[in-house]
Amino acid sequence: MGDTQETRPPGRRRQSFGPPSDLTAAPGYGARRLYQAYLAAWNRHVDSLLTGPQFAVLSAIRAYPQADQSSLASAVALDTSTMADVCRRMEKRGLIDRHESPHDARAKVLTLTDDGARALTDVNRRARALDAALLEGCPPEHRETIAGLLNDIGAHWESVAERREL
């Protein structure tokens, strides 16, 4: 085959457009941009194999030893089916163990494996460095407040999603 030909008329360059003002005024557009940028930064600077949700689950397992999978799902803002999928993948990678709860055979108790604990320690160091880089343009005395506001907004948006009607 060979080289591909440009289909634009000679002398015409591809134009670069900024987002329309109705998009930049929409909080969802800003949230999506933040999330896309965060995912790109996570993949480049933290870990391209361990996802943010997997990291959150490992962190929750460490914080709440012997907790069941469903309880931890709400702690890391994952629905139960996504949580089950995340846990299956991490179990296959040898990062966690899942076993029946002694109190409820339907519940799966999660524990970190030695490999999971090592991965969490290693990734946590890089994740905290990413956090610092993401907030470096903000005054240090406001960084904790900003993180809190983002979490408050997330909680509010979750409640809006649960409404039957707006």
mmCIF file of N, CA and C in Angstrom, residues 1 8 14 73 88-89 112 147 150 161:
data_model
loop_
_atom_site.group_PDB
_atom_site.id
_atom_site.type_symbol
_atom_site.label_atom_id
_atom_site.label_comp_id
_atom_site.label_asym_id
_atom_site.label_seq_id
_atom_site.Cartn_x
_atom_site.Cartn_y
_atom_site.Cartn_z
ATOM 1 N N MET A 1 0.832 -1.162 0.000
ATOM 2 C CA MET A 1 0.000 0.000 0.000
ATOM 3 C C MET A 1 0.880 1.228 0.000
ATOM 4 N N ARG A 8 -7.545 16.956 3.000
ATOM 5 C CA ARG A 8 -7.852 18.383 3.072
ATOM 6 C C ARG A 8 -7.327 19.093 1.836
ATOM 7 N N ARG A 14 -5.620 21.750 9.866
ATOM 8 C CA ARG A 14 -6.619 21.319 10.841
ATOM 9 C C ARG A 14 -6.775 22.424 11.880
ATOM 10 N N ALA A 73 -17.122 -2.498 49.432
ATOM 11 C CA ALA A 73 -17.542 -1.850 48.189
ATOM 12 C C ALA A 73 -18.061 -0.445 48.466
ATOM 13 N N ARG A 88 -12.055 -10.263 41.771
ATOM 14 C CA ARG A 88 -11.671 -11.459 40.999
ATOM 15 C C ARG A 88 -10.329 -11.238 40.298
ATOM 16 N N ARG A 89 -10.164 -10.064 39.695
ATOM 17 C CA ARG A 89 -8.906 -9.768 38.998
ATOM 18 C C ARG A 89 -7.732 -9.729 39.969
ATOM 19 N N LEU A 112 -5.340 -9.193 52.426
ATOM 20 C CA LEU A 112 -4.192 -8.933 51.569
ATOM 21 C C LEU A 112 -3.242 -10.123 51.623
ATOM 22 N N ALA A 147 -9.341 18.800 48.804
ATOM 23 C CA ALA A 147 -9.620 17.360 48.751
ATOM 24 C C ALA A 147 -10.958 17.058 49.429
ATOM 25 N N LEU A 150 -13.832 18.156 47.134
ATOM 26 C CA LEU A 150 -14.029 17.203 46.034
ATOM 27 C C LEU A 150 -14.802 15.979 46.515
ATOM 28 N N ALA A 161 -27.647 11.161 41.805
ATOM 29 C CA ALA A 161 -27.821 10.008 40.927
ATOM 30 C C ALA A 161 -28.878 9.049 41.465
#
